[in-house]
mmCIF file of C-alpha atoms in Angstrom:
data_model
loop_
_atom_site.group_PDB
_atom_site.id
_atom_site.type_symbol
_atom_site.label_atom_id
_atom_site.label_comp_id
_atom_site.label_asym_id
_atom_site.label_seq_id
_atom_site.Cartn_x
_atom_site.Cartn_y
_atom_site.Cartn_z
ATOM 1 C CA MET A 1167 90.054 60.896 172.830
ATOM 2 C CA LYS A 1168 92.423 60.281 169.916
ATOM 3 C CA LYS A 1169 94.947 63.040 169.212
ATOM 4 C CA LYS A 1170 94.628 64.726 165.836
ATOM 5 C CA THR A 1171 97.527 63.806 163.551
ATOM 6 C CA VAL A 1172 99.485 66.517 161.731
ATOM 7 C CA LEU A 1173 101.895 65.563 158.951
ATOM 8 C CA ILE A 1174 104.831 67.980 158.742
ATOM 9 C CA VAL A 1175 106.631 67.971 155.374
ATOM 10 C CA GLU A 1176 109.692 70.169 155.820
ATOM 11 C CA ASP A 1177 113.300 69.766 154.661
ATOM 12 C CA GLU A 1178 114.868 71.956 157.379
ATOM 13 C CA LEU A 1179 115.536 69.914 160.524
ATOM 14 C CA ASP A 1180 115.291 72.860 162.930
ATOM 15 C CA MET A 1181 111.909 73.873 161.482
ATOM 16 C CA ARG A 1182 110.622 70.259 161.675
ATOM 17 C CA ILE A 1183 111.661 70.060 165.324
ATOM 18 C CA PHE A 1184 110.143 73.475 166.154
ATOM 19 C CA ILE A 1185 106.771 72.653 164.557
ATOM 20 C CA SER A 1186 106.709 69.105 165.921
ATOM 21 C CA THR A 1187 107.467 70.236 169.484
ATOM 22 C CA LEU A 1188 104.921 73.052 169.267
ATOM 23 C CA LEU A 1189 102.187 70.704 168.061
ATOM 24 C CA GLU A 1190 103.014 67.901 170.473
ATOM 25 C CA THR A 1191 102.982 70.203 173.515
ATOM 26 C CA SER A 1192 99.608 71.517 172.288
ATOM 27 C CA GLY A 1193 97.987 68.082 172.205
ATOM 28 C CA TYR A 1194 98.481 67.051 168.572
ATOM 29 C CA GLN A 1195 100.294 63.987 167.205
ATOM 30 C CA PRO A 1196 103.008 65.222 164.798
ATOM 31 C CA VAL A 1197 104.466 63.003 162.077
ATOM 32 C CA MET A 1198 107.564 64.350 160.313
ATOM 33 C CA THR A 1199 108.915 63.854 156.793
ATOM 34 C CA ARG A 1200 111.682 65.601 154.835
ATOM 35 C CA ASP A 1201 110.360 65.867 151.273
ATOM 36 C CA GLY A 1202 107.346 65.536 149.022
ATOM 37 C CA THR A 1203 107.975 61.940 148.005
ATOM 38 C CA GLU A 1204 108.250 60.761 151.606
ATOM 39 C CA GLY A 1205 105.355 63.077 152.517
ATOM 40 C CA MET A 1206 102.980 61.490 149.988
ATOM 41 C CA ARG A 1207 103.919 58.013 151.179
ATOM 42 C CA LYS A 1208 103.329 58.975 154.804
ATOM 43 C CA ALA A 1209 100.051 60.770 153.987
ATOM 44 C CA LYS A 1210 98.728 57.535 152.443
ATOM 45 C CA ASP A 1211 99.945 55.498 155.447
ATOM 46 C CA VAL A 1212 98.615 57.642 158.311
ATOM 47 C CA PHE A 1213 95.854 59.704 156.611
ATOM 48 C CA PRO A 1214 96.558 62.796 158.774
ATOM 49 C CA ASP A 1215 93.968 65.328 159.920
ATOM 50 C CA LEU A 1216 96.160 68.189 158.644
ATOM 51 C CA ILE A 1217 99.314 68.628 156.551
ATOM 52 C CA ILE A 1218 101.833 71.434 157.090
ATOM 53 C CA LEU A 1219 103.762 71.604 153.839
ATOM 54 C CA ASP A 1220 106.905 73.556 153.011
ATOM 55 C CA VAL A 1221 106.777 75.121 149.544
ATOM 56 C CA MET A 1222 110.473 74.998 148.635
ATOM 57 C CA MET A 1223 112.250 71.678 149.171
ATOM 58 C CA PRO A 1224 114.912 69.795 147.214
ATOM 59 C CA GLY A 1225 113.611 67.203 144.775
ATOM 60 C CA GLU A 1226 109.857 67.125 144.674
ATOM 61 C CA GLY A 1227 108.812 70.466 146.143
ATOM 62 C CA GLY A 1228 105.733 71.382 148.089
ATOM 63 C CA VAL A 1229 103.709 72.612 145.120
ATOM 64 C CA GLN A 1230 104.080 69.244 143.375
ATOM 65 C CA MET A 1231 103.051 67.383 146.529
ATOM 66 C CA PHE A 1232 100.136 69.767 147.054
ATOM 67 C CA ARG A 1233 98.946 69.095 143.511
ATOM 68 C CA GLN A 1234 99.230 65.333 144.058
ATOM 69 C CA LEU A 1235 97.248 65.620 147.299
ATOM 70 C CA LYS A 1236 94.459 67.629 145.714
ATOM 71 C CA THR A 1237 94.117 65.205 142.777
ATOM 72 C CA ASP A 1238 94.109 62.078 144.966
ATOM 73 C CA ASP A 1239 90.539 60.959 145.720
ATOM 74 C CA THR A 1240 91.437 59.668 149.196
ATOM 75 C CA LEU A 1241 93.647 62.588 150.290
ATOM 76 C CA CYS A 1242 92.053 65.633 148.623
ATOM 77 C CA SER A 1243 89.896 66.550 151.628
ATOM 78 C CA ILE A 1244 92.845 66.868 154.055
ATOM 79 C CA PRO A 1245 93.413 70.555 154.874
ATOM 80 C CA VAL A 1246 96.854 71.918 154.016
ATOM 81 C CA ILE A 1247 98.816 74.796 155.511
ATOM 82 C CA MET A 1248 101.532 75.914 153.103
ATOM 83 C CA LEU A 1249 104.603 77.188 154.920
ATOM 84 C CA SER A 1250 107.320 79.120 153.120
ATOM 85 C CA ALA A 1251 109.909 81.857 153.114
ATOM 86 C CA VAL A 1252 108.289 82.910 149.822
ATOM 87 C CA ALA A 1253 105.817 85.760 150.310
ATOM 88 C CA GLN A 1254 102.179 84.716 149.952
ATOM 89 C CA LYS A 1255 101.652 87.193 147.100
ATOM 90 C CA THR A 1256 104.539 85.617 145.157
ATOM 91 C CA PHE A 1257 103.228 82.099 145.800
ATOM 92 C CA THR A 1258 99.730 83.079 144.654
ATOM 93 C CA HIS A 1259 101.175 84.564 141.464
ATOM 94 C CA TYR A 1260 103.180 81.381 140.827
ATOM 95 C CA LEU A 1261 100.093 79.213 141.396
ATOM 96 C CA ASN A 1262 98.118 81.371 138.954
ATOM 97 C CA MET A 1263 100.852 80.976 136.317
ATOM 98 C CA VAL A 1264 100.950 77.196 136.799
ATOM 99 C CA ASN A 1265 97.146 76.994 136.666
ATOM 100 C CA ALA A 1266 97.047 78.898 133.380
ATOM 101 C CA ARG A 1267 98.644 75.851 131.726
ATOM 102 C CA LEU A 1268 96.617 73.156 133.483
ATOM 103 C CA LYS A 1269 93.299 71.608 132.486
ATOM 104 C CA ASP A 1270 92.457 71.035 136.173
ATOM 105 C CA PRO A 1271 93.743 74.014 138.191
ATOM 106 C CA ILE A 1272 95.437 73.526 141.551
ATOM 107 C CA PRO A 1273 93.206 74.965 144.306
ATOM 108 C CA ASP A 1274 94.459 77.500 146.820
ATOM 109 C CA PRO A 1275 95.776 75.976 150.049
ATOM 110 C CA ASP A 1276 93.565 76.149 153.131
ATOM 111 C CA ALA A 1277 96.100 78.481 154.727
ATOM 112 C CA TYR A 1278 99.467 80.055 153.989
ATOM 113 C CA ILE A 1279 102.000 81.066 156.619
ATOM 114 C CA GLU A 1280 105.284 82.800 155.859
ATOM 115 C CA LYS A 1281 108.496 81.636 157.570
ATOM 116 C CA PRO A 1282 109.485 81.999 160.248
ATOM 117 C CA PRO A 1283 106.046 81.137 161.613
ATOM 118 C CA GLU A 1284 104.836 82.673 164.845
ATOM 119 C CA ALA A 1285 103.970 79.811 167.212
ATOM 120 C CA GLU A 1286 100.643 81.393 168.164
ATOM 121 C CA ASP A 1287 99.629 81.935 164.518
ATOM 122 C CA LEU A 1288 100.467 78.350 163.577
ATOM 123 C CA LEU A 1289 98.502 76.963 166.518
ATOM 124 C CA LYS A 1290 95.489 79.199 165.800
ATOM 125 C CA MET A 1291 95.478 78.132 162.156
ATOM 126 C CA THR A 1292 95.800 74.462 163.130
ATOM 127 C CA ALA A 1293 92.931 74.765 165.602
ATOM 128 C CA ARG A 1294 90.790 76.593 163.038
ATOM 129 C CA LEU A 1295 91.321 73.865 160.446
ATOM 130 C CA ILE A 1296 91.053 70.731 162.605
ATOM 131 C CA GLY A 1297 90.079 71.769 166.130
#
């Protein structure tokens, strides 16, 4: 049986290694990238089963990549877990403010986990979204 692929888009090396190791030891195939630009390129190359996306990154941040994913006809169905040190309530407020100015609003992510993530919570959310 083919391992499910999880794209990790995270600028912090220690967090990328933590998530990658956690997923790999749990039977998933992690693919790591450092920013939204590289993340979009990799998403188109490997078409992952799930994307774990950091909200705040240098350059093109997670919200911009999330918007690109959700407006791309081939990638829009991939579930996304947003991961951030920003509280979920603050992120939701930000998304609402951004959506107020957009013709096509950005949907809510499939899941949101605040940093630092608990290993068990991240694995449960991954399993819930892709099995």
